[in-house]
Short mmCIF file of C-alpha atoms in Angstrom, two decimals:
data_model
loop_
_atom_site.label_atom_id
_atom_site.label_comp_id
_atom_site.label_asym_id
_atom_site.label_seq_id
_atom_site.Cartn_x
_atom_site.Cartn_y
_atom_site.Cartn_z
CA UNK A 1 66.89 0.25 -6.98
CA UNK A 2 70.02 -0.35 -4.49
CA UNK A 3 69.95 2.99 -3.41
CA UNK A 4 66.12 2.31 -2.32
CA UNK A 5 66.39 -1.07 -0.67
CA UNK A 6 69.01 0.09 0.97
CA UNK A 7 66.82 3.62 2.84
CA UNK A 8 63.98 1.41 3.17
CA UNK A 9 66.50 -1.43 5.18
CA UNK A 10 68.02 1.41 7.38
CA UNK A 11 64.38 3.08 8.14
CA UNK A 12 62.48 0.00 8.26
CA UNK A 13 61.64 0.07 11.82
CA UNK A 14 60.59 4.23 11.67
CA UNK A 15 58.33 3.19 8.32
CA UNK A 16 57.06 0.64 10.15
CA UNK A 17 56.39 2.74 13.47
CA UNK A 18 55.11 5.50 11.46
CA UNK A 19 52.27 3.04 9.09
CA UNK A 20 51.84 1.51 12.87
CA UNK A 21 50.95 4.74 14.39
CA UNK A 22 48.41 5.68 11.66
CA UNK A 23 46.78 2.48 11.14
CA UNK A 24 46.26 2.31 15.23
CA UNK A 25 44.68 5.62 15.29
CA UNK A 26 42.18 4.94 12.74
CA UNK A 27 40.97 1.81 13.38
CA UNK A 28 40.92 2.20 16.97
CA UNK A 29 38.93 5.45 16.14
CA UNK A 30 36.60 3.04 13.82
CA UNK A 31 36.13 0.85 16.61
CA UNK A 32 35.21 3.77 18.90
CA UNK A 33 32.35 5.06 16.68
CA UNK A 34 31.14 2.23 15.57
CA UNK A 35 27.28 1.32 16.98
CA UNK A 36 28.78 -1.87 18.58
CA UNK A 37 26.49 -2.42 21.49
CA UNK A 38 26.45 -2.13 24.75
CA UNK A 39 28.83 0.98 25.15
CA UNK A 40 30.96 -1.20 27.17
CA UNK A 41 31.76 -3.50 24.55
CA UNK A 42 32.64 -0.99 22.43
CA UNK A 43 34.99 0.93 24.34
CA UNK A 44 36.46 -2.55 26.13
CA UNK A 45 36.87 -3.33 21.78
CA UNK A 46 38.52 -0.48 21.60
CA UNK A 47 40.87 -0.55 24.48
CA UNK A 48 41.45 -3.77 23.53
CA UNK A 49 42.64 -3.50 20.34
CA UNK A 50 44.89 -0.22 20.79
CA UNK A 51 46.97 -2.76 23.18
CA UNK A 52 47.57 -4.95 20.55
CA UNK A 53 48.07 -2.26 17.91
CA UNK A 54 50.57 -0.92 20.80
CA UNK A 55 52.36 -4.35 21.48
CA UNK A 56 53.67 -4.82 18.15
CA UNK A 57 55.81 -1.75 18.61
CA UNK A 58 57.77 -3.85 20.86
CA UNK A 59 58.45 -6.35 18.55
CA UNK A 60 62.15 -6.45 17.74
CA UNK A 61 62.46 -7.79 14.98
CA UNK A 62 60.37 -6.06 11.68
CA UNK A 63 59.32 -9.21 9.63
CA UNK A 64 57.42 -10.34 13.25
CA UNK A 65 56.28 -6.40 13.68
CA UNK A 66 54.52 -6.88 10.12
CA UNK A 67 53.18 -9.93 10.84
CA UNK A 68 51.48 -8.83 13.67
CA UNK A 69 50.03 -5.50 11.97
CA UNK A 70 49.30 -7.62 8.79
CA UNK A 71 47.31 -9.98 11.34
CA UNK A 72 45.43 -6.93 13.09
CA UNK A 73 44.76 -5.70 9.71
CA UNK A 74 42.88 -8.94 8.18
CA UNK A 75 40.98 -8.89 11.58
CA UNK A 76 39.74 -5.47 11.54
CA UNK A 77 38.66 -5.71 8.05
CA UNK A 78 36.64 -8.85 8.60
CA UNK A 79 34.75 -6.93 10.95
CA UNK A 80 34.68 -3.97 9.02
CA UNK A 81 33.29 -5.38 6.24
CA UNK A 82 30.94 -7.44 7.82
CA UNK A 83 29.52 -4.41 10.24
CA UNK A 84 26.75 -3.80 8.12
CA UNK A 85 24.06 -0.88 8.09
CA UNK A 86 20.57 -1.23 9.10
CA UNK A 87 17.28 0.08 9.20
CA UNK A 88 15.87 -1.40 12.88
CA UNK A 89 17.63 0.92 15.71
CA UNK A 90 15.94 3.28 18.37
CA UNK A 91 16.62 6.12 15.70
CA UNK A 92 15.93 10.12 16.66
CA UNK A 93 12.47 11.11 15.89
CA UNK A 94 12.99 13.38 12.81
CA UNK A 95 14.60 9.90 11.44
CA UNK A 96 11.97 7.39 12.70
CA UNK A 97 9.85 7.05 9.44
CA UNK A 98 11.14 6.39 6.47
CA UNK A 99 9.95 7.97 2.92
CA UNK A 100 9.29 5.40 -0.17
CA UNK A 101 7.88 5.79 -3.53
CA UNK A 102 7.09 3.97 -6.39
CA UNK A 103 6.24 4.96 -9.93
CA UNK A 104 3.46 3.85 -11.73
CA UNK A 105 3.13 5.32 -15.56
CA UNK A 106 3.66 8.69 -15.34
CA UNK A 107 2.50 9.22 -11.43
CA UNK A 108 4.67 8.76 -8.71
CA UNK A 109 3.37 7.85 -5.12
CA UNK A 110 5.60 9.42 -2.55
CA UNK A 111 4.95 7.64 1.29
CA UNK A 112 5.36 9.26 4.64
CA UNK A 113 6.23 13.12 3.37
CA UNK A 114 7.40 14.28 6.59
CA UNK A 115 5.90 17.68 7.71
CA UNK A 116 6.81 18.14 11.36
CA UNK A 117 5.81 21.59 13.44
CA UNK A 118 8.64 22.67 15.08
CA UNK A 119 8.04 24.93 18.21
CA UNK A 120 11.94 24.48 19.08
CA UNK A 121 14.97 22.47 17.40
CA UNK A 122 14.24 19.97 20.11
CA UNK A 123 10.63 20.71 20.37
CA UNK A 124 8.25 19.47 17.67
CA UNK A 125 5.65 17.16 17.17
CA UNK A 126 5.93 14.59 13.75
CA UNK A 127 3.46 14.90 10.61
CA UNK A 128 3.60 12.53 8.11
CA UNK A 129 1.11 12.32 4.80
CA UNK A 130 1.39 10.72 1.09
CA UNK A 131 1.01 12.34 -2.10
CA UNK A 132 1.00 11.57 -5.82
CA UNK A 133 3.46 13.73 -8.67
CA UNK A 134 2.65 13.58 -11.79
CA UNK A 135 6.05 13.63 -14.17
CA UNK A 136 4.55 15.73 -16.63
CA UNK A 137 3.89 18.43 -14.39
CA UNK A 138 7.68 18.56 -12.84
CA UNK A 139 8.61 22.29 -13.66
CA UNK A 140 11.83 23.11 -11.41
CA UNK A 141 14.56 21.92 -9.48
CA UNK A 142 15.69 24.41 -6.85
CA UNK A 143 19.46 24.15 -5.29
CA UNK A 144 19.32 24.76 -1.38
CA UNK A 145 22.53 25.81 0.38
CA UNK A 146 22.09 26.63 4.03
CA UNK A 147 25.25 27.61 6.29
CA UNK A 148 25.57 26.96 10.21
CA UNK A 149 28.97 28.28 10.99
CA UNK A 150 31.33 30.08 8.80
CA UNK A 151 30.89 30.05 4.62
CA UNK A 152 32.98 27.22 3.94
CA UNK A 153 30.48 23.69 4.95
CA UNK A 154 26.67 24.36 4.54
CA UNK A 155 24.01 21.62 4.35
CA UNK A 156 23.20 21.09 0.35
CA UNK A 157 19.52 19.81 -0.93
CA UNK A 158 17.46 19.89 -3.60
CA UNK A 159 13.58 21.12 -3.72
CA UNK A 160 11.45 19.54 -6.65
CA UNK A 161 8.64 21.88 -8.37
CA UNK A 162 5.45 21.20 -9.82
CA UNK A 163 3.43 23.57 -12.15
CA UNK A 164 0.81 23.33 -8.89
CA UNK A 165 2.55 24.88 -6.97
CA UNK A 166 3.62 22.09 -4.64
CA UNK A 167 7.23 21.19 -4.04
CA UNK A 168 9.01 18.20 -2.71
CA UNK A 169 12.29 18.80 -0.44
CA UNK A 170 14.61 15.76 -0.51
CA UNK A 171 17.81 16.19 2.02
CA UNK A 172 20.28 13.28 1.84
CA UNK A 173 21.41 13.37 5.96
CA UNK A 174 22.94 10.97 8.75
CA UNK A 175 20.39 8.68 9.88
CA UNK A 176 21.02 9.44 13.78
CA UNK A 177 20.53 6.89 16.92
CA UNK A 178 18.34 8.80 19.50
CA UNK A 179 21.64 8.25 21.63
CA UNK A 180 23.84 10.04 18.65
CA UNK A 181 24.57 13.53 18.73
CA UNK A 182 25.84 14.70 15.22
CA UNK A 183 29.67 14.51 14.83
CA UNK A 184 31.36 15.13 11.66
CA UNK A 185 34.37 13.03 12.48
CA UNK A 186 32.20 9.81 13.80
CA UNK A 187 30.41 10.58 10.07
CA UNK A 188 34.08 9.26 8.57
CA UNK A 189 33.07 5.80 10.25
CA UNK A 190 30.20 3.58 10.57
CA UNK A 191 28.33 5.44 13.04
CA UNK A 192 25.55 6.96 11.08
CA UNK A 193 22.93 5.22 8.54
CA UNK A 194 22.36 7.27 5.29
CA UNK A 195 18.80 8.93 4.07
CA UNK A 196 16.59 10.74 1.98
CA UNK A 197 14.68 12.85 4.31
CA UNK A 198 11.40 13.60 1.94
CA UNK A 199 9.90 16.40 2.96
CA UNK A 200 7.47 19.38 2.96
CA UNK A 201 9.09 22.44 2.28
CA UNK A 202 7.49 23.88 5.74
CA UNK A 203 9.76 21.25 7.22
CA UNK A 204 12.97 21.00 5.27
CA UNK A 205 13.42 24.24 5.23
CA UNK A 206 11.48 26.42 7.55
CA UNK A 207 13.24 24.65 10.41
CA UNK A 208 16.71 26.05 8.91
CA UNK A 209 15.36 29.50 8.26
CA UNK A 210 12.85 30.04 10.90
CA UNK A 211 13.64 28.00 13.75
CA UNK A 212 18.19 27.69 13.50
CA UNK A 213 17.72 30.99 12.43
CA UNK A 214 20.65 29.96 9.61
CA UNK A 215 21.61 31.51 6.57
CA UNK A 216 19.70 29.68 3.69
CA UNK A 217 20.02 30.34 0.26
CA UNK A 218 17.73 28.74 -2.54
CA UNK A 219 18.67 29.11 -6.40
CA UNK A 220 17.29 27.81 -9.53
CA UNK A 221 18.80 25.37 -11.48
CA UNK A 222 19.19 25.67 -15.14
CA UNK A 223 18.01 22.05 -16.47
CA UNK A 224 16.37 20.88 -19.59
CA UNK A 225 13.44 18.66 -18.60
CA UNK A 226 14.88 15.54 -19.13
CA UNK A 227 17.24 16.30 -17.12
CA UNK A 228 15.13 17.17 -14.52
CA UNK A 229 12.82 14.06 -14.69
CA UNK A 230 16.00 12.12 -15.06
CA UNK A 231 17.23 13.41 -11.71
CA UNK A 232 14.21 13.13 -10.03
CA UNK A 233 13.84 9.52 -11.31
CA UNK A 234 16.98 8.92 -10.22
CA UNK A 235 16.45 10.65 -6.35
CA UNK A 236 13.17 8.47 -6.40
CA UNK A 237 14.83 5.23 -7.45
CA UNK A 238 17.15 5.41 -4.25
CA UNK A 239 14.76 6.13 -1.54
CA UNK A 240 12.99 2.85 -2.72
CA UNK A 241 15.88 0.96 -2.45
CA UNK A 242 16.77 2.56 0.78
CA UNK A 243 13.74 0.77 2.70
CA UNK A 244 15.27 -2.63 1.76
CA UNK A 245 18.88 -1.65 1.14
CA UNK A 246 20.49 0.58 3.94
CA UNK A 247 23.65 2.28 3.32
CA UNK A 248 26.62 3.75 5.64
CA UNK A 249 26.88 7.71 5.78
CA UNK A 250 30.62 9.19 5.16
CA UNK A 251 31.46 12.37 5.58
CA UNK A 252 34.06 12.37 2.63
CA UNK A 253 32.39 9.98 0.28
CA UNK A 254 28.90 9.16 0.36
CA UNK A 255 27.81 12.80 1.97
CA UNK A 256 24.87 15.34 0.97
CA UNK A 257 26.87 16.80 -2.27
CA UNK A 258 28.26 13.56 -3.28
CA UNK A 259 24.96 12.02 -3.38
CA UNK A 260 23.71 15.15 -5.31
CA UNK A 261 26.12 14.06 -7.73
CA UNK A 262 25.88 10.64 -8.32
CA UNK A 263 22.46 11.19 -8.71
CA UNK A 264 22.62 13.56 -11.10
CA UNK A 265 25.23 11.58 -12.83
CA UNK A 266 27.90 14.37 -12.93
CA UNK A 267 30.90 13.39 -14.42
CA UNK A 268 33.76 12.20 -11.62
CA UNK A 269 35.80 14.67 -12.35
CA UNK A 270 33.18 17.18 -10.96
CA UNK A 271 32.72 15.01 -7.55
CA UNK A 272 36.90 15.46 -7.40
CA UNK A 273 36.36 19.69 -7.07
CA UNK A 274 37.07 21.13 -3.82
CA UNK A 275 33.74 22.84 -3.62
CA UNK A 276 32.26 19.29 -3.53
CA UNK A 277 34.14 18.92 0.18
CA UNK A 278 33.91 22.22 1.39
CA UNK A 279 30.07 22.13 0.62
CA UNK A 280 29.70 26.07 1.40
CA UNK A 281 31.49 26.54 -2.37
CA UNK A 282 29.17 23.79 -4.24
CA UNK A 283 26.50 26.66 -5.68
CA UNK A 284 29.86 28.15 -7.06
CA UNK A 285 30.01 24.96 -8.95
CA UNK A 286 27.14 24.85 -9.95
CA UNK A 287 27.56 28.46 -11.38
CA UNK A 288 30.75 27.65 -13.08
CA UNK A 289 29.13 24.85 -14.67
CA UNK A 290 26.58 26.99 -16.23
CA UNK A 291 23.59 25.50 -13.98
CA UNK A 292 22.28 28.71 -12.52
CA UNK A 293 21.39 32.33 -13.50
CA UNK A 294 24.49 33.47 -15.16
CA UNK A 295 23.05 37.12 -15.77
CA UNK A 296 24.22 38.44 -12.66
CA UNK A 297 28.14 37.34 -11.43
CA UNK A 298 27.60 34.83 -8.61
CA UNK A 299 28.58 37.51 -5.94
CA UNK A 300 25.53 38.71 -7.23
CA UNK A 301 23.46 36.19 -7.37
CA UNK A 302 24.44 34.74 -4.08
CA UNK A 303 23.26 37.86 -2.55
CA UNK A 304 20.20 37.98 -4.24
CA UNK A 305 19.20 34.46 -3.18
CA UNK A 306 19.54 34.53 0.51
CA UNK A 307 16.02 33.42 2.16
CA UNK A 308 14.91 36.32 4.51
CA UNK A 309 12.38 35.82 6.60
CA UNK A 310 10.94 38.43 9.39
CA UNK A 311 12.19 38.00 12.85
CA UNK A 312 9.18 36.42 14.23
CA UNK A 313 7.75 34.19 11.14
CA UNK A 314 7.07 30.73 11.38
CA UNK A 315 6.23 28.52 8.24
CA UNK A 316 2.45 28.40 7.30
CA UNK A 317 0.92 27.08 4.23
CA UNK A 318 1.70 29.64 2.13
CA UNK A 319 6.08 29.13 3.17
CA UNK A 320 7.16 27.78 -0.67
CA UNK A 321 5.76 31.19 -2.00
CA UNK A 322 7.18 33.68 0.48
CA UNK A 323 10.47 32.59 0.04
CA UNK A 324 10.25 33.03 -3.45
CA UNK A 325 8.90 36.24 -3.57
CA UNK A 326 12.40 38.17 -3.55
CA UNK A 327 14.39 36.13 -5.23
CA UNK A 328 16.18 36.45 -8.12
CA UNK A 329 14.27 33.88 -10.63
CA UNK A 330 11.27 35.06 -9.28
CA UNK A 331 11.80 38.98 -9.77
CA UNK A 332 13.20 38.32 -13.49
CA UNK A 333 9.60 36.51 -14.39
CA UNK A 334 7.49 39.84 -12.88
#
């Protein structure tokens, strides 16, 4: 214990420089993306407090150097914890409406379905219509992975079947400002709103395959159907409580997988993998864990279940069935 005191004495002031540095950068950096309005408040915040986290560098003495910090500290977390998310801002148009639903027996009424006709990424015109699902007739979960840039971070989301034929996409995203581009570093702060986008499959994810022109990948999920009404249940419980309860986005903790998870009420352990941060790995997961089609390896299957679409197509009313037709699942039932 001597031995310690005595290091931490002689490198008190580099410890403290050091804690200094890092707590600067990332609550100034907080500050920065946070949806403090106007702009110029925000940055003049900002500026503002990187002085002070600056000036008590030049503190001389450390017990007055912590003392300052400790004082920065208690006021950035008073505003932290009172900067609370919300559901009234100018948001971008894909996020202007948001889904609800509400169970009643056995049927489910799903509000504003969103089902928008893309001509561009930045070109489209907003549909919106309600429908009812009956639990009974739930008949598949489908995992969507769909990659932008490289193979390790895709976009995750689920697609709900019915024995009708009809299926419900549900794609837990930042809720962006119209004045918000998409950052993943501003998604570590509060900068972006959570949500469910509920949509039609022509939406969710024709505008992936057909209009990004990504690579999308859709695979079945192995799941009793409890389990499936359980994690629907559970996916329908939270976009209710979304309209009256808004939650903060983060990139690390409350993102598209995590959310899968917690839903699904996977075990913690499984929202510690690796594959659950670099997203692009999560349908290996989901292999290892015996959830999809273990007759083929997942090299395999992976390759099996890639959504390929001809140059030229654009989603009609017939999209949930073409994308099925040469995949894996679909080929083992002919």
């Amino acid at each position: 214990m001597t031995v310690q005191r005595s290091f931490i004495h002689r490198h008190i002031k580099w410890i403290l420089f050091f804690i200094t540095i890092i707590f600067s950068v990332y609550t100034c950096a907080a500050i920065y993306y946070s949806t403090l309005e106007p702009n110029s408040l925000r940055l003049g915040a900002t500026a503002l407090y990187a002085l002070l986290c600056l000036a008590t560098l030049y503190l001389q003495k450390p017990k007055r150097q912590l003392a300052a910090l400790c004082s920065l500290a208690i006021c950035f977390f008073i505003w932290f914890f009172t900067d609370t998310p919300r559901n009234t801002r100018d948001w971008a148009g894909e996020y202007a409406v948001l889904a609800d639903a509400v169970q009643e027996g056995r049927i489910v009424h799903v509000k504003n379905i969103r089902n928008i006709t893309y001509r561009s990424e930045t070109d489209y015109t907003p549909h919106y219509y309600n429908a009812d699902f009956n639990l009974d007739h739930l008949s598949s979960i489908d995992l969507v992975t769909s990659y932008w840039a490289g193979n390790s971070i895709a976009h995750v989301f689920l697609s709900f079947g019915f024995d009708d034929g009809r299926h419900l996409a549900v794609s837990i995203e930042t809720r962006r400002q119209k004045k918000f581009g998409y950052s993943t570093i501003a998604g570590f702060f509060h900068h972006y709103e959570l949500t469910y986008v509920t949509a039609d499959e022509r939406d969710l994810i024709g505008v992936r395959t057909d209009i990004r022109k990504e690579r999308v990948y859709l695979y079945r999920l192995n799941l009793s159907p409890q389990t499936r009404e359980a994690v629907f249940k559970n996916y329908l419980n939270e976009i209710h409580l979304l309209t009256t309860q808004p939650r903060w986005y983060n990139t690390l903790m409350d993102n598209c997988t995590t959310e899968i998870l917690a839903r699904a009420n996977a075990r913690p352990r499984y929202r510690l993998d690796w594959r659950i941060l670099l997203s692009g790995y999560t349908a290996s997961l989901a292999y290892d864990l015996g959830l999809l089609d273990t007759h083929y390896d997942f090299a395999t299957l992976h390759r099996l279940s890639r959504i390929n679409r001809p140059e030229n197509a654009t989603p009609d009313a017939n999209y949930s069935n073409e994308i099925r037709e040469s995949l894996p699942f679909t080929l083992d039932n002919k």
